[in-house]
Short mmCIF file of C-alpha atoms and ligand atoms in Angstrom, two decimals:
data_model
loop_
_atom_site.label_atom_id
_atom_site.label_comp_id
_atom_site.label_asym_id
_atom_site.label_seq_id
_atom_site.Cartn_x
_atom_site.Cartn_y
_atom_site.Cartn_z
CA MET A 17 49.32 25.19 29.00
CA LYS A 18 52.15 25.29 31.90
CA LYS A 19 51.90 22.26 33.73
CA ARG A 20 50.32 22.68 37.24
CA ARG A 21 52.91 21.53 40.13
CA ILE A 22 51.27 18.93 42.24
CA GLY A 23 52.36 17.78 46.14
CA ILE A 24 51.00 14.43 46.91
CA LEU A 25 50.43 14.22 51.02
CA GLY A 26 50.41 10.47 51.99
CA ALA A 27 52.43 9.82 48.95
CA THR A 28 53.87 6.26 49.79
CA GLY A 29 50.18 5.00 50.42
CA LEU A 30 48.30 2.69 48.31
CA VAL A 31 46.34 5.76 46.98
CA GLY A 32 49.34 7.93 46.79
CA GLN A 33 51.20 5.07 44.79
CA ARG A 34 48.19 5.28 42.10
CA LEU A 35 48.26 8.88 42.28
CA ALA A 36 52.07 9.02 41.16
CA HIS A 37 51.60 6.49 38.31
CA MET A 38 48.56 8.20 37.24
CA LEU A 39 50.27 11.58 37.35
CA ALA A 40 53.56 10.38 35.83
CA ASP A 41 52.28 11.55 32.26
CA HIS A 42 49.82 13.68 33.01
CA PRO A 43 49.08 16.46 30.33
CA TRP A 44 48.59 19.29 32.88
CA PHE A 45 50.18 18.29 36.02
CA GLU A 46 53.55 17.20 37.36
CA ILE A 47 54.59 15.96 40.85
CA THR A 48 57.03 18.21 42.41
CA ALA A 49 56.65 17.26 46.04
CA VAL A 50 55.79 14.10 47.90
CA ALA A 51 55.03 13.83 51.68
CA ALA A 52 54.37 11.03 54.46
CA SER A 53 54.69 10.08 57.92
CA ASP A 54 57.91 10.39 59.87
CA ARG A 55 58.87 6.97 59.11
CA SER A 56 59.43 8.00 55.27
CA VAL A 57 60.57 11.64 55.87
CA GLY A 58 64.16 12.12 54.58
CA LYS A 59 64.13 8.82 52.59
CA ARG A 60 64.03 8.46 48.76
CA TYR A 61 60.04 7.83 47.65
CA GLY A 62 61.54 4.50 46.21
CA GLU A 63 63.00 3.68 49.35
CA ALA A 64 60.39 4.38 51.62
CA THR A 65 57.42 3.08 49.60
CA PRO A 66 56.04 -0.59 49.49
CA TRP A 67 55.32 -0.13 45.79
CA ARG A 68 52.26 -2.31 45.22
CA LEU A 69 51.40 -1.75 41.57
CA GLN A 70 51.98 -3.71 38.70
CA PHE A 71 53.87 -1.04 36.71
CA PRO A 72 57.08 0.49 37.40
CA MET A 73 57.52 3.05 39.69
CA PRO A 74 57.86 6.21 37.87
CA ALA A 75 61.60 7.25 37.74
CA THR A 76 60.98 11.14 38.50
CA VAL A 77 59.07 10.33 41.72
CA ALA A 78 61.31 7.43 42.85
CA ASN A 79 64.27 9.85 43.32
CA MET A 80 62.25 12.54 45.04
CA THR A 81 63.14 12.92 49.09
CA VAL A 82 59.84 12.45 51.00
CA GLY A 83 59.26 15.61 53.20
CA PRO A 84 56.93 15.86 55.97
CA CYS A 85 52.91 16.91 55.89
CA GLU A 86 53.25 20.48 56.74
CA PRO A 87 53.44 23.45 54.41
CA PRO A 88 55.43 24.94 52.71
CA LEU A 89 55.88 22.35 49.83
CA ASP A 90 57.13 23.04 46.46
CA CYS A 91 53.84 22.71 44.63
CA ASP A 92 50.86 24.79 43.14
CA LEU A 93 48.23 22.45 44.86
CA VAL A 94 48.23 19.49 47.20
CA ILE A 95 46.53 16.31 46.59
CA SER A 96 45.76 14.60 50.15
CA SER A 97 45.64 10.93 50.44
CA LEU A 98 46.02 10.77 54.56
CA PRO A 99 44.29 8.79 57.04
CA GLY A 100 41.26 10.87 58.62
CA GLY A 101 42.76 12.02 61.81
CA ILE A 102 46.04 13.08 60.32
CA ALA A 103 44.14 14.89 57.20
CA ALA A 104 42.02 16.68 60.00
CA GLU A 105 44.96 18.91 60.74
CA ALA A 106 47.11 18.76 57.96
CA GLU A 107 44.64 19.95 55.18
CA PRO A 108 43.46 22.90 56.50
CA ALA A 109 47.01 23.73 57.35
CA PHE A 110 47.77 23.81 53.79
CA ALA A 111 44.60 25.66 52.82
CA ALA A 112 45.37 28.50 55.35
CA ALA A 113 48.94 28.54 53.84
CA GLY A 114 47.38 29.45 50.45
CA TYR A 115 47.39 25.68 48.67
CA PRO A 116 44.25 24.57 47.31
CA VAL A 117 43.77 21.08 48.68
CA ILE A 118 41.70 18.15 46.73
CA SER A 119 41.33 15.51 49.53
CA ASN A 120 40.55 11.76 49.32
CA SER A 121 40.25 11.72 53.32
CA SER A 122 36.96 11.55 55.11
CA ALA A 123 37.76 14.23 57.78
CA LEU A 124 36.32 17.29 56.41
CA ARG A 125 33.72 15.83 53.76
CA MET A 126 30.55 16.65 55.76
CA GLU A 127 31.66 20.37 56.81
CA SER A 128 29.08 22.63 55.70
CA ASP A 129 31.32 24.58 53.92
CA VAL A 130 33.59 21.96 52.32
CA PRO A 131 32.64 20.90 48.61
CA LEU A 132 32.30 17.17 48.30
CA VAL A 133 32.46 16.69 44.64
CA ILE A 134 32.14 14.07 41.82
CA PRO A 135 32.69 16.03 38.82
CA GLU A 136 29.70 14.70 36.49
CA VAL A 137 27.44 14.77 39.43
CA ASN A 138 27.62 18.03 41.18
CA TRP A 139 30.39 20.20 39.51
CA ARG A 140 28.40 23.55 40.44
CA HIS A 141 29.18 22.68 43.89
CA VAL A 142 32.84 24.05 43.46
CA GLU A 143 31.38 27.41 44.02
CA LEU A 144 31.07 26.69 47.80
CA ILE A 145 34.92 27.25 47.80
CA ASP A 146 34.00 31.28 47.85
CA ALA A 147 32.01 30.93 50.86
CA GLN A 148 34.53 28.32 52.52
CA ARG A 149 37.41 31.44 51.95
CA ARG A 150 35.28 34.02 53.17
CA LEU A 151 34.03 31.90 56.44
CA ARG A 152 37.78 30.62 57.21
CA GLY A 153 39.68 33.69 56.40
CA TRP A 154 41.66 31.78 53.86
CA ASP A 155 42.59 34.00 50.60
CA ARG A 156 44.13 31.63 47.85
CA GLY A 157 43.90 28.03 49.50
CA PHE A 158 40.77 25.93 50.25
CA VAL A 159 39.73 22.15 50.70
CA LEU A 160 37.50 20.33 48.19
CA THR A 161 36.86 16.54 48.90
CA ASN A 162 36.46 13.44 46.97
CA PRO A 163 33.57 11.01 48.63
CA ASN A 164 33.91 7.72 49.70
CA CYS A 165 34.85 5.26 47.49
CA SER A 166 31.88 3.17 47.88
CA ALA A 167 29.81 6.32 47.50
CA ILE A 168 31.42 7.52 44.34
CA ALA A 169 30.59 4.31 42.50
CA LEU A 170 27.09 4.33 43.94
CA VAL A 171 26.00 8.08 43.01
CA LEU A 172 27.43 8.09 39.41
CA ALA A 173 24.65 5.41 39.03
CA LEU A 174 21.83 7.12 41.20
CA ALA A 175 22.59 10.74 39.81
CA PRO A 176 21.23 10.02 36.19
CA LEU A 177 18.12 8.30 37.56
CA HIS A 178 17.68 11.35 40.47
CA GLU A 179 17.93 13.73 37.55
CA ARG A 180 15.14 12.15 35.38
CA PHE A 181 12.88 10.39 37.96
CA GLY A 182 13.68 11.70 41.25
CA LEU A 183 15.27 9.47 44.03
CA GLU A 184 12.68 8.30 46.57
CA SER A 185 15.00 5.56 48.71
CA VAL A 186 18.01 3.48 48.14
CA ALA A 187 19.35 0.50 50.13
CA VAL A 188 22.84 -0.93 49.31
CA THR A 189 24.70 -3.79 50.28
CA THR A 190 28.41 -3.44 49.35
CA MET A 191 31.15 -6.00 48.95
CA GLN A 192 34.32 -4.00 49.32
CA ALA A 193 37.69 -4.89 48.19
CA ILE A 194 40.77 -5.38 50.47
CA SER A 195 42.83 -2.66 49.00
CA GLY A 196 40.03 -0.09 50.30
CA ALA A 197 41.70 -0.63 53.87
CA GLY A 198 45.10 0.83 52.32
CA TYR A 199 48.45 -0.96 52.79
CA PRO A 200 49.09 -3.68 54.70
CA GLY A 201 45.37 -3.09 55.59
CA VAL A 202 43.19 -6.13 56.70
CA ALA A 203 45.14 -9.07 58.12
CA SER A 204 45.50 -12.07 55.79
CA ILE A 205 44.17 -14.34 58.38
CA ASP A 206 41.04 -12.14 58.78
CA ILE A 207 40.23 -12.07 55.26
CA THR A 208 40.94 -15.52 53.68
CA ASP A 209 38.16 -17.81 53.57
CA ASN A 210 36.20 -14.94 54.99
CA VAL A 211 33.59 -11.94 54.79
CA VAL A 212 33.72 -9.50 57.50
CA PRO A 213 30.19 -7.79 57.61
CA TYR A 214 31.87 -4.46 59.36
CA ILE A 215 33.85 -1.87 58.02
CA GLU A 216 34.52 0.89 60.63
CA SER A 217 32.18 4.36 60.02
CA GLU A 218 31.70 3.11 56.21
CA GLU A 219 27.92 2.45 56.84
CA GLU A 220 27.50 6.23 58.20
CA LYS A 221 29.61 7.46 55.44
CA LEU A 222 27.44 5.98 52.75
CA GLU A 223 24.12 7.03 54.05
CA GLU A 224 25.51 10.67 54.64
CA GLU A 225 27.15 11.41 51.55
CA PRO A 226 24.86 10.95 48.71
CA GLY A 227 22.38 13.08 50.20
CA LYS A 228 25.08 16.09 50.04
CA LEU A 229 26.28 14.99 46.48
CA LEU A 230 22.71 14.96 45.05
CA GLY A 231 21.92 18.29 47.16
CA THR A 232 21.44 21.95 45.76
CA LEU A 233 23.83 24.83 46.56
CA ALA A 234 21.82 26.93 49.36
CA GLY A 235 24.20 29.95 50.00
CA ASP A 236 27.11 28.94 52.35
CA ARG A 237 26.05 25.40 52.46
CA ILE A 238 24.56 22.47 50.34
CA ALA A 239 20.74 21.45 51.07
CA SER A 240 20.60 17.82 51.21
CA ALA A 241 18.85 15.84 48.62
CA ASP A 242 15.60 14.06 50.11
CA PHE A 243 15.54 10.55 49.84
CA ARG A 244 16.07 7.73 52.48
CA MET A 245 19.22 5.83 52.14
CA SER A 246 20.25 2.54 54.13
CA ALA A 247 23.74 0.91 53.84
CA GLN A 248 25.23 -2.36 55.15
CA CYS A 249 29.04 -2.71 54.26
CA ASN A 250 31.39 -5.93 53.86
CA ARG A 251 34.63 -6.35 53.27
CA VAL A 252 35.50 -9.32 50.56
CA ASN A 253 38.46 -11.02 49.42
CA VAL A 254 38.97 -9.01 46.33
CA GLN A 255 41.94 -7.49 45.42
CA ASP A 256 40.36 -4.03 44.03
CA GLY A 257 36.79 -3.08 42.85
CA HIS A 258 33.81 -2.69 45.35
CA LEU A 259 30.45 -4.42 44.36
CA GLU A 260 27.24 -2.93 45.26
CA SER A 261 23.84 -4.42 45.29
CA VAL A 262 21.58 -1.61 45.15
CA ARG A 263 17.55 -1.54 45.40
CA LEU A 264 15.74 1.93 45.01
CA SER A 265 12.33 3.47 44.54
CA LEU A 266 11.82 6.32 42.12
CA ARG A 267 9.44 9.49 42.47
CA SER A 268 8.25 8.88 38.93
CA LYS A 269 6.87 5.91 36.93
CA ALA A 270 9.84 4.61 34.54
CA SER A 271 10.08 1.52 32.36
CA ILE A 272 13.13 -0.73 32.35
CA ASP A 273 14.16 0.72 28.89
CA ASP A 274 13.81 4.25 30.56
CA VAL A 275 16.16 3.31 33.53
CA ARG A 276 18.50 1.80 31.30
CA GLU A 277 18.76 4.64 29.02
CA ALA A 278 18.80 7.20 31.54
CA LEU A 279 22.10 5.37 32.80
CA SER A 280 23.86 4.59 29.59
CA THR A 281 23.47 7.89 27.76
CA TRP A 282 24.32 9.89 30.60
CA THR A 283 27.08 12.71 30.21
CA SER A 284 28.00 15.75 32.18
CA LEU A 285 30.24 18.94 32.18
CA PRO A 286 33.61 16.73 32.32
CA GLN A 287 32.41 14.94 29.02
CA GLU A 288 31.92 18.32 27.24
CA LEU A 289 34.95 19.58 28.22
CA ARG A 290 36.94 16.85 27.57
CA LEU A 291 38.67 16.64 30.83
CA PRO A 292 41.65 14.34 30.28
CA SER A 293 40.71 11.80 32.88
CA ALA A 294 36.81 11.73 32.21
CA PRO A 295 35.55 8.28 30.95
CA GLU A 296 33.51 8.98 27.46
CA TYR A 297 30.38 7.46 29.40
CA PRO A 298 30.68 7.59 33.32
CA VAL A 299 28.19 4.40 33.55
CA ILE A 300 28.41 1.72 31.50
CA VAL A 301 25.28 -0.80 31.63
CA ARG A 302 25.98 -4.55 30.93
CA ASP A 303 23.20 -6.88 29.97
CA GLU A 304 24.92 -10.38 30.44
CA PRO A 305 23.13 -11.98 33.73
CA ASN A 306 26.38 -12.58 35.60
CA ARG A 307 28.12 -9.14 34.86
CA PRO A 308 29.50 -6.73 36.48
CA GLN A 309 32.27 -8.67 38.19
CA PRO A 310 35.32 -7.14 39.97
CA ARG A 311 38.10 -9.10 38.23
CA LEU A 312 36.63 -8.64 34.91
CA ASP A 313 34.91 -5.08 35.02
CA ARG A 314 37.13 -3.05 37.20
CA ASP A 315 39.33 -1.50 34.81
CA VAL A 316 36.77 -0.66 31.92
CA ALA A 317 37.47 3.02 31.00
CA GLY A 318 40.74 3.11 32.78
CA GLY A 319 38.91 2.45 35.98
CA MET A 320 36.89 5.80 35.71
CA ALA A 321 33.49 4.43 34.95
CA THR A 322 30.91 2.86 37.08
CA VAL A 323 29.45 -0.17 35.73
CA VAL A 324 25.91 -1.30 36.12
CA GLY A 325 24.18 -4.74 35.47
CA ARG A 326 21.49 -7.00 36.57
CA ILE A 327 18.83 -4.22 35.96
CA GLY A 328 15.48 -5.35 37.05
CA PRO A 329 12.28 -4.70 38.84
CA ASP A 330 11.97 -5.35 42.44
CA SER A 331 9.24 -6.72 44.64
CA ILE A 332 9.60 -4.34 47.78
CA PHE A 333 11.46 -1.36 46.04
CA ASP A 334 10.78 -0.41 42.26
CA TRP A 335 14.36 -1.48 40.80
CA LYS A 336 17.33 -3.67 41.65
CA MET A 337 20.64 -3.46 39.85
CA THR A 338 24.25 -4.35 40.77
CA VAL A 339 27.01 -1.63 40.58
CA LEU A 340 30.81 -1.93 40.30
CA GLY A 341 33.30 0.88 40.92
CA ASN A 342 37.30 0.71 41.15
CA ASN A 343 37.99 1.92 44.42
CA VAL A 344 41.47 3.09 43.89
CA ILE A 345 40.98 4.50 40.70
CA ARG A 346 37.70 6.17 40.42
CA GLY A 347 37.18 5.85 43.99
CA ALA A 348 40.26 7.55 44.91
CA ALA A 349 43.03 8.50 42.85
CA GLY A 350 41.55 9.25 39.51
CA ALA A 351 38.60 11.09 41.49
CA ALA A 352 41.28 13.47 42.96
CA ILE A 353 42.78 13.95 39.64
CA LEU A 354 39.41 14.42 37.82
CA ASN A 355 38.49 17.30 40.21
CA ALA A 356 41.80 18.85 39.99
CA GLU A 357 40.97 19.00 36.01
CA LEU A 358 37.54 19.96 36.88
CA LEU A 359 39.11 23.15 38.95
CA VAL A 360 41.55 24.10 36.38
CA ALA A 361 38.85 24.04 33.72
CA LEU A 362 36.72 26.50 35.98
CA GLU A 363 39.68 28.37 36.53
CA LYS A 364 39.41 27.63 40.41
CA ILE A 365 43.19 26.72 40.40
P1 LIG B 230 47.60 3.68 53.19
O1 LIG B 230 47.88 2.83 52.11
O2 LIG B 230 47.24 3.22 54.59
O3 LIG B 230 48.73 4.96 53.15
C1 LIG B 230 48.51 5.99 54.26
C2 LIG B 230 49.43 7.07 53.72
O4 LIG B 230 49.43 8.00 54.75
C3 LIG B 230 50.96 6.93 53.81
O5 LIG B 230 51.70 7.64 52.98
C4 LIG B 230 51.50 7.20 55.18
O6 LIG B 230 52.80 7.66 55.26
C5 LIG B 230 50.55 8.45 55.61
N1 LIG B 230 50.59 8.68 56.99
C6 LIG B 230 50.18 7.69 57.75
N2 LIG B 230 50.12 8.35 59.19
C7 LIG B 230 50.86 9.59 58.65
C8 LIG B 230 51.13 10.44 59.62
N3 LIG B 230 50.88 10.48 61.12
N4 LIG B 230 51.62 11.64 59.25
C9 LIG B 230 51.77 11.88 57.79
N5 LIG B 230 51.54 10.77 57.09
C10 LIG B 230 50.68 9.64 57.62
O7 LIG B 230 46.10 4.37 52.85
P2 LIG B 230 45.42 4.46 51.50
O8 LIG B 230 44.72 3.37 51.13
O9 LIG B 230 46.46 5.17 50.45
O10 LIG B 230 44.44 5.61 52.08
C11 LIG B 230 44.71 6.91 52.15
C12 LIG B 230 43.41 7.88 52.13
O11 LIG B 230 42.45 7.55 51.13
C13 LIG B 230 42.72 7.34 53.58
O12 LIG B 230 42.04 8.56 54.05
C14 LIG B 230 41.68 6.53 53.25
O13 LIG B 230 40.50 6.80 53.81
C15 LIG B 230 41.34 7.37 51.76
N6 LIG B 230 40.70 6.36 50.57
C16 LIG B 230 41.24 5.24 50.41
C17 LIG B 230 40.69 4.59 49.24
C18 LIG B 230 41.23 3.13 48.81
O14 LIG B 230 40.53 2.43 48.18
N7 LIG B 230 42.30 2.53 49.51
C19 LIG B 230 39.60 5.12 48.73
C20 LIG B 230 38.95 6.17 48.76
C21 LIG B 230 39.53 7.12 49.96
P3 LIG B 230 53.72 6.18 55.59
O15 LIG B 230 53.83 5.35 54.33
O16 LIG B 230 55.12 7.02 55.86
O17 LIG B 230 53.37 5.78 56.93
#
């Protein structure tokens, strides 16, 4: 297969760096363009980027010249890791110019004609692309978005339970890593020896997005799944990996073995199609009483699986459990790449 050429918007940021690393040896894709803000435009990527990964910067990308985040870009599709406000203008501009856009940004996630996709959970929602093109008058371009990083980890654990038993209500409390705020992110003086019980707009995203993700395609929109959702979000002093304490009630009775089995055996289309970035199992269940932990479990399955532990009965809801997801890999760069692989496999790009 001829490699698809990818342009990265926001290439110099934390998610952009992860994309540069993960796409360096990808069997289906190659990076042919990098773009960022005026601060970086015209510089070599290696010079403009405050590289923060433990791996060396890929030499091919290091020598590219950073361009502006506006079309045209020398690529077949665009992965955007721009801040929300900028993405709201740049992403539709690329789609209107004929580029498929896969976005990490929150700007367009909840627009009714924009698919919000976790490939294992709701791959069927890519069909919304046809409605989007028709409604917006775009011929080849479109925008498809990744969910919020905490929502991806959570919904990978909710989906198998929703499919088997139906969700009635979910309450989640997150402990989110500092890398979730990008670079340079949270000031060290604010986060050292501290927990910050507020992340702007995060609780709203975590309460809205799961319903759309677990919803069903209904013509030109997604009909949201019918369950109650409550979220509280905290920033904690962890480098990578969002930990989430989850309590939930189900519509039908399940035993602890049923819950455990539903989670640990669940696979979906990306596993059937053997997409290059798909983990063998999207949910990994740990039985030790003190797992998952960010430092120990965030890189399991290359950072592409949700790790679930501490499954047990709850005295107010039905069940409680602890969920961990790698926010920069499965929560952002890896999510976009898996969505790109899904779109290629379904012949949407
Ligand atoms: P970041 O480290 O702050 O990087 C932001 C990127 O956007 C940089 O490349 C920056 O370029 C570029 N940029 C900023 N202002 C711009 C402008 N006016 N015009 C063009 N480019 C501009 O942020 P990040 O963590 O990579 O996050 C990127 C996006 O992904 C955000 O929407 C975020 O919410 C989302 N996301 C992040 C995570 C995570 O774990 N970090 C997870 C899921 C989703 P310069 O270097 O030139 O300034």
